[in-house]
Short mmCIF file of C-alpha atoms in Angstrom, two decimals:
data_model
loop_
_atom_site.label_atom_id
_atom_site.label_comp_id
_atom_site.label_asym_id
_atom_site.label_seq_id
_atom_site.Cartn_x
_atom_site.Cartn_y
_atom_site.Cartn_z
CA MET A 27 3.30 55.75 49.83
CA SER A 28 3.20 51.91 49.88
CA GLY A 29 2.95 50.11 53.31
CA ALA A 30 5.82 47.97 52.52
CA ALA A 31 8.01 50.88 51.68
CA VAL A 32 7.33 52.95 54.72
CA ALA A 33 10.35 53.11 57.13
CA LEU A 34 9.71 54.50 60.79
CA THR A 35 13.13 53.47 62.53
CA TRP A 36 16.58 54.48 61.41
CA LEU A 37 19.51 53.35 63.48
CA TYR A 38 22.80 55.25 63.43
CA VAL A 39 25.99 53.24 64.04
CA PRO A 40 29.61 54.29 63.90
CA GLY A 41 31.36 53.07 60.84
CA ASP A 42 34.70 52.44 62.65
CA ARG A 43 33.07 49.57 64.87
CA PRO A 44 32.19 47.01 62.39
CA GLY A 45 31.00 44.48 65.08
CA VAL A 46 28.39 47.06 66.34
CA VAL A 47 27.33 47.55 62.77
CA ARG A 48 26.59 43.90 62.28
CA LYS A 49 24.78 43.72 65.54
CA ALA A 50 22.58 46.69 64.51
CA LEU A 51 21.66 44.87 61.29
CA GLY A 52 19.75 42.40 63.53
CA SER A 53 18.33 45.10 65.88
CA GLY A 54 14.98 45.16 63.84
CA ALA A 55 15.67 48.82 62.64
CA ASP A 56 13.94 49.67 59.23
CA VAL A 57 17.24 51.11 57.97
CA VAL A 58 20.71 51.05 59.55
CA ILE A 59 22.71 54.23 58.95
CA VAL A 60 26.43 53.78 59.09
CA ASP A 61 28.00 56.98 60.18
CA LEU A 62 31.42 58.13 58.80
CA GLU A 63 31.00 61.55 59.80
CA ASP A 64 30.42 62.83 63.38
CA ALA A 65 30.61 59.58 65.10
CA VAL A 66 34.24 58.69 63.76
CA ALA A 67 37.43 60.35 65.01
CA PRO A 68 39.60 61.99 62.32
CA ALA A 69 42.34 59.17 62.82
CA ARG A 70 39.61 56.40 62.23
CA LYS A 71 38.08 57.93 59.00
CA GLU A 72 40.10 55.71 56.63
CA TYR A 73 39.58 52.62 58.60
CA ALA A 74 35.88 53.18 58.98
CA ARG A 75 35.64 53.75 55.02
CA THR A 76 37.32 50.59 54.42
CA ALA A 77 35.34 48.51 56.98
CA THR A 78 32.15 49.89 55.52
CA ALA A 79 33.11 49.31 52.00
CA GLU A 80 34.02 45.49 52.98
CA LEU A 81 30.67 45.30 54.58
CA LEU A 82 28.67 46.75 51.61
CA SER A 83 30.76 44.57 48.99
CA GLU A 84 27.72 42.35 48.86
CA ARG A 85 23.91 42.61 49.69
CA VAL A 86 23.38 42.75 53.28
CA THR A 87 20.94 40.24 54.66
CA VAL A 88 20.06 38.92 58.28
CA ASP A 89 17.96 35.65 58.42
CA ALA A 90 17.28 36.00 54.80
CA ARG A 91 16.01 39.56 55.15
CA ALA A 92 17.53 42.25 53.21
CA VAL A 93 18.35 45.15 55.38
CA PRO A 94 18.61 48.65 53.81
CA VAL A 95 22.01 50.08 54.78
CA HIS A 96 22.61 53.88 54.37
CA VAL A 97 25.80 55.80 54.89
CA ARG A 98 26.25 59.23 56.28
CA VAL A 99 29.26 60.14 54.23
CA HIS A 100 32.16 62.52 55.48
CA GLY A 101 33.39 63.77 51.98
CA GLU A 102 34.03 63.03 48.30
CA ASP A 103 36.49 60.03 49.15
CA ASP A 104 33.75 58.29 51.02
CA VAL A 105 31.34 58.92 48.07
CA LYS A 106 33.91 57.51 45.52
CA ALA A 107 34.58 54.49 47.61
CA LEU A 108 31.12 53.31 48.24
CA ALA A 109 29.11 54.31 45.06
CA GLY A 110 28.16 51.24 43.28
CA LEU A 111 28.62 48.80 46.09
CA PRO A 112 25.62 46.32 45.96
CA GLY A 113 24.91 46.56 49.67
CA LEU A 114 24.51 50.45 49.66
CA SER A 115 20.87 51.50 49.84
CA GLY A 116 21.46 55.36 50.08
CA MET A 117 23.83 58.10 51.06
CA ARG A 118 23.12 60.77 53.81
CA LEU A 119 24.72 64.12 52.83
CA PRO A 120 25.70 66.06 55.97
CA LYS A 121 25.63 69.77 56.14
CA ILE A 122 24.00 70.46 52.58
CA THR A 123 23.34 74.11 51.94
CA HIS A 124 22.86 74.30 48.18
CA ALA A 125 21.32 72.12 45.34
CA ALA A 126 24.84 72.47 43.49
CA SER A 127 26.42 70.28 46.36
CA VAL A 128 23.83 67.76 45.70
CA HIS A 129 24.45 67.62 41.95
CA HIS A 130 28.12 67.08 42.68
CA VAL A 131 27.55 63.91 44.76
CA ALA A 132 24.85 62.62 42.22
CA ALA A 133 27.56 62.98 39.56
CA LEU A 134 30.10 60.88 41.57
CA ALA A 135 27.39 58.32 42.59
CA PRO A 136 24.91 58.03 39.81
CA GLY A 137 21.82 56.08 40.66
CA VAL A 138 22.35 56.08 44.37
CA PRO A 139 19.40 57.41 46.57
CA LEU A 140 20.44 60.57 48.23
CA TYR A 141 19.17 62.07 51.52
CA PRO A 142 20.59 65.69 52.08
CA LEU A 143 20.67 66.59 55.70
CA LEU A 144 19.84 70.33 56.28
CA GLU A 145 21.71 71.60 59.37
CA SER A 146 21.91 75.41 59.01
CA ALA A 147 19.69 78.58 58.64
CA LEU A 148 21.08 78.71 54.92
CA ALA A 149 19.97 75.14 54.41
CA ILE A 150 16.56 75.99 55.73
CA GLU A 151 16.19 78.80 53.34
CA HIS A 152 17.02 76.55 50.48
CA ALA A 153 15.13 73.58 51.60
CA TYR A 154 12.86 73.48 48.61
CA SER A 155 15.57 73.79 46.07
CA ILE A 156 17.61 71.08 47.71
CA ALA A 157 14.73 68.76 48.01
CA GLY A 158 13.80 69.08 44.35
CA SER A 159 17.48 69.31 43.11
CA HIS A 160 17.99 66.00 41.60
CA HIS A 161 15.77 62.85 40.73
CA ASP A 162 18.16 60.77 42.98
CA VAL A 163 17.08 62.68 46.00
CA ARG A 164 14.56 60.33 47.98
CA GLY A 165 14.19 62.35 51.14
CA VAL A 166 15.36 65.38 53.15
CA ALA A 167 15.84 65.64 57.04
CA LEU A 168 17.07 68.09 59.59
CA GLY A 169 20.43 67.72 61.38
CA GLU A 170 19.08 69.17 64.72
CA ALA A 171 22.28 69.19 66.89
CA ASP A 172 23.98 71.69 64.40
CA LEU A 173 20.95 73.60 63.58
CA ARG A 174 20.30 74.25 67.18
CA ALA A 175 23.99 75.55 67.61
CA ASP A 176 23.43 77.76 64.36
CA LEU A 177 20.37 79.24 65.25
CA GLY A 178 21.02 79.61 69.13
CA VAL A 179 17.79 77.42 69.86
CA ARG A 180 17.51 76.50 73.55
CA ASP A 181 14.67 74.00 73.44
CA ASP A 182 12.44 72.00 70.84
CA ALA A 183 9.99 75.11 70.47
CA GLY A 184 12.59 76.68 68.56
CA LEU A 185 12.76 73.87 65.91
CA ASP A 186 9.04 73.88 65.11
CA TRP A 187 9.34 76.25 62.18
CA PRO A 188 12.33 74.74 60.60
CA ARG A 189 10.84 71.30 61.07
CA SER A 190 7.59 72.58 59.33
CA ARG A 191 9.65 74.17 56.71
CA VAL A 192 11.16 70.99 55.66
CA VAL A 193 7.92 68.93 55.83
CA ILE A 194 6.43 71.56 53.27
CA ALA A 195 9.72 71.48 51.14
CA ALA A 196 9.52 67.48 50.94
CA ARG A 197 5.93 67.59 50.09
CA ALA A 198 6.26 70.17 47.33
CA ALA A 199 9.26 68.13 45.91
CA GLY A 200 7.09 64.90 45.90
CA LEU A 201 9.14 63.18 48.55
CA ASP A 202 8.21 61.13 51.54
CA PRO A 203 7.62 63.13 54.98
CA PRO A 204 10.97 63.74 56.58
CA VAL A 205 12.21 61.63 59.36
CA MET A 206 12.87 63.33 62.84
CA SER A 207 16.40 63.73 63.89
CA VAL A 208 17.86 61.78 66.72
CA PHE A 209 16.72 62.28 70.47
CA PRO A 210 19.99 62.41 72.26
CA ASP A 211 19.13 61.06 75.67
CA VAL A 212 18.82 57.30 75.32
CA ARG A 213 17.50 56.68 78.88
CA ASP A 214 14.84 59.24 78.63
CA LEU A 215 12.17 57.03 76.74
CA SER A 216 9.15 59.04 78.10
CA GLY A 217 10.79 62.20 76.61
CA LEU A 218 11.42 60.45 73.32
CA ARG A 219 7.79 59.31 73.22
CA SER A 220 6.46 62.97 73.79
CA SER A 221 9.01 64.40 71.24
CA CYS A 222 7.86 61.90 68.78
CA ALA A 223 4.14 62.69 69.36
CA HIS A 224 4.94 66.42 68.74
CA GLY A 225 6.99 65.57 65.50
CA ARG A 226 4.16 63.39 64.18
CA ASP A 227 1.61 66.41 64.71
CA LEU A 228 3.96 68.45 62.79
CA GLY A 229 3.88 66.10 59.65
CA LEU A 230 7.12 64.23 60.35
CA LEU A 231 7.17 60.50 59.95
CA GLY A 232 9.77 58.08 61.68
CA ARG A 233 12.83 59.02 63.48
CA ALA A 234 16.63 58.23 63.58
CA ALA A 235 17.85 56.67 66.74
CA ILE A 236 21.31 56.12 68.35
CA HIS A 237 20.45 53.10 70.62
CA PRO A 238 18.24 50.04 69.83
CA ARG A 239 16.23 50.71 73.15
CA GLN A 240 14.78 53.69 71.41
CA LEU A 241 13.39 51.77 68.47
CA PRO A 242 10.25 50.20 69.82
CA VAL A 243 9.28 53.62 71.34
CA ILE A 244 9.64 55.32 67.93
CA GLU A 245 7.77 52.37 66.20
CA ARG A 246 4.74 52.83 68.65
CA ALA A 247 4.75 56.64 68.40
CA PHE A 248 4.46 56.66 64.64
CA ARG A 249 2.39 53.62 63.96
CA PRO A 250 -1.57 54.36 63.93
CA THR A 251 -3.48 53.59 66.92
CA SER A 252 -6.51 51.08 66.92
CA ARG A 253 -8.73 54.05 67.05
CA GLU A 254 -7.18 55.62 64.12
CA ILE A 255 -7.20 52.49 61.99
CA GLU A 256 -10.81 52.04 62.95
CA ALA A 257 -11.73 55.68 61.88
CA ALA A 258 -9.78 55.22 58.58
CA GLU A 259 -11.58 52.07 57.73
CA GLN A 260 -14.89 53.74 58.32
CA ILE A 261 -13.91 56.58 55.99
CA LEU A 262 -12.98 54.30 53.18
CA GLU A 263 -16.04 52.18 53.52
CA ALA A 264 -18.12 55.31 53.18
CA SER A 265 -16.18 56.55 50.25
CA ARG A 266 -16.85 53.13 48.50
CA THR A 267 -20.64 53.38 48.97
CA GLU A 268 -21.23 56.85 47.90
CA ALA A 269 -19.25 59.15 45.57
CA GLY A 270 -18.26 62.70 46.39
CA ALA A 271 -18.35 64.67 49.76
CA GLN A 272 -20.45 63.39 52.52
CA ALA A 273 -20.92 63.49 56.38
CA LEU A 274 -20.71 60.35 58.49
CA PRO A 275 -23.38 59.64 61.12
CA ASP A 276 -21.09 60.95 63.80
CA GLY A 277 -20.71 64.22 61.99
CA ARG A 278 -17.23 63.66 60.43
CA PHE A 279 -17.01 65.23 56.89
CA VAL A 280 -15.38 63.01 54.00
CA ASP A 281 -13.85 64.24 50.96
CA ALA A 282 -11.14 63.43 48.77
CA ALA A 283 -8.35 64.83 51.04
CA VAL A 284 -9.91 62.95 54.12
CA VAL A 285 -9.82 59.74 52.10
CA ALA A 286 -6.16 60.23 51.07
CA THR A 287 -5.35 60.63 54.84
CA ALA A 288 -7.25 57.51 55.61
CA GLU A 289 -5.43 55.66 52.96
CA ARG A 290 -1.97 56.71 54.42
CA VAL A 291 -3.02 55.57 57.83
CA LEU A 292 -3.90 52.20 56.68
CA ALA A 293 -0.76 51.85 54.56
CA LEU A 294 1.34 52.45 57.79
CA ALA A 295 -0.84 49.89 59.66
CA ARG A 296 -0.17 47.33 56.98
CA ARG A 297 3.56 48.19 56.73
CA ARG A 298 4.67 44.68 58.32
#
């Protein structure tokens, strides 16, 4: 994982509101996700697709900075309309339950980075086969609202196992850690902060947002603290001076796995 490639904040915006989309491009989010699925009423789907295709007909930049734009597609028509457009950085595929669905989209949009969303018990059971289904799959994530409904889960504790399952599936498939699903209460920043900390403990990295005010909270929650950075630097310094496993003066044990973790911490710290 390179520091420059790490994205921590992913902002959803409705595809039928192009003015809001353009405003989101300047929000500072690492990735903007234009939503053509749940955020758009059925009568507005065609307009949203057309407006999004127009936006993505050229490379998207803000103040000379390229802004990655993903699209959560609603169906095959969206995939066909957007595939190959220069401003498209990725497609998020909702309600995926089998690897075959990923292969179908990949055939329609060759070379487009794909991000299947797992939103049901069946999808969780097939998490690894979906994550490793195609070389264009660059990440997987949960769609927690639908998953809660499918499982009858009342609170976050019931999502711990599915979250861990997807973390393991992504790692086994050689993908980056999954991004957390959205936190629906845009006013409860304290709850968002606490939820992010728990997700980070489970191995998730970064989070989707539905309002720009959530972005700084997510950024701080997933960035290493100064204490974590200092500890990682000490570990790497020790690894350079003496090969093999060793114990630091404060009792911490250092081996190859600990060094790899320290390198990931510093990559996140250097990401901007």
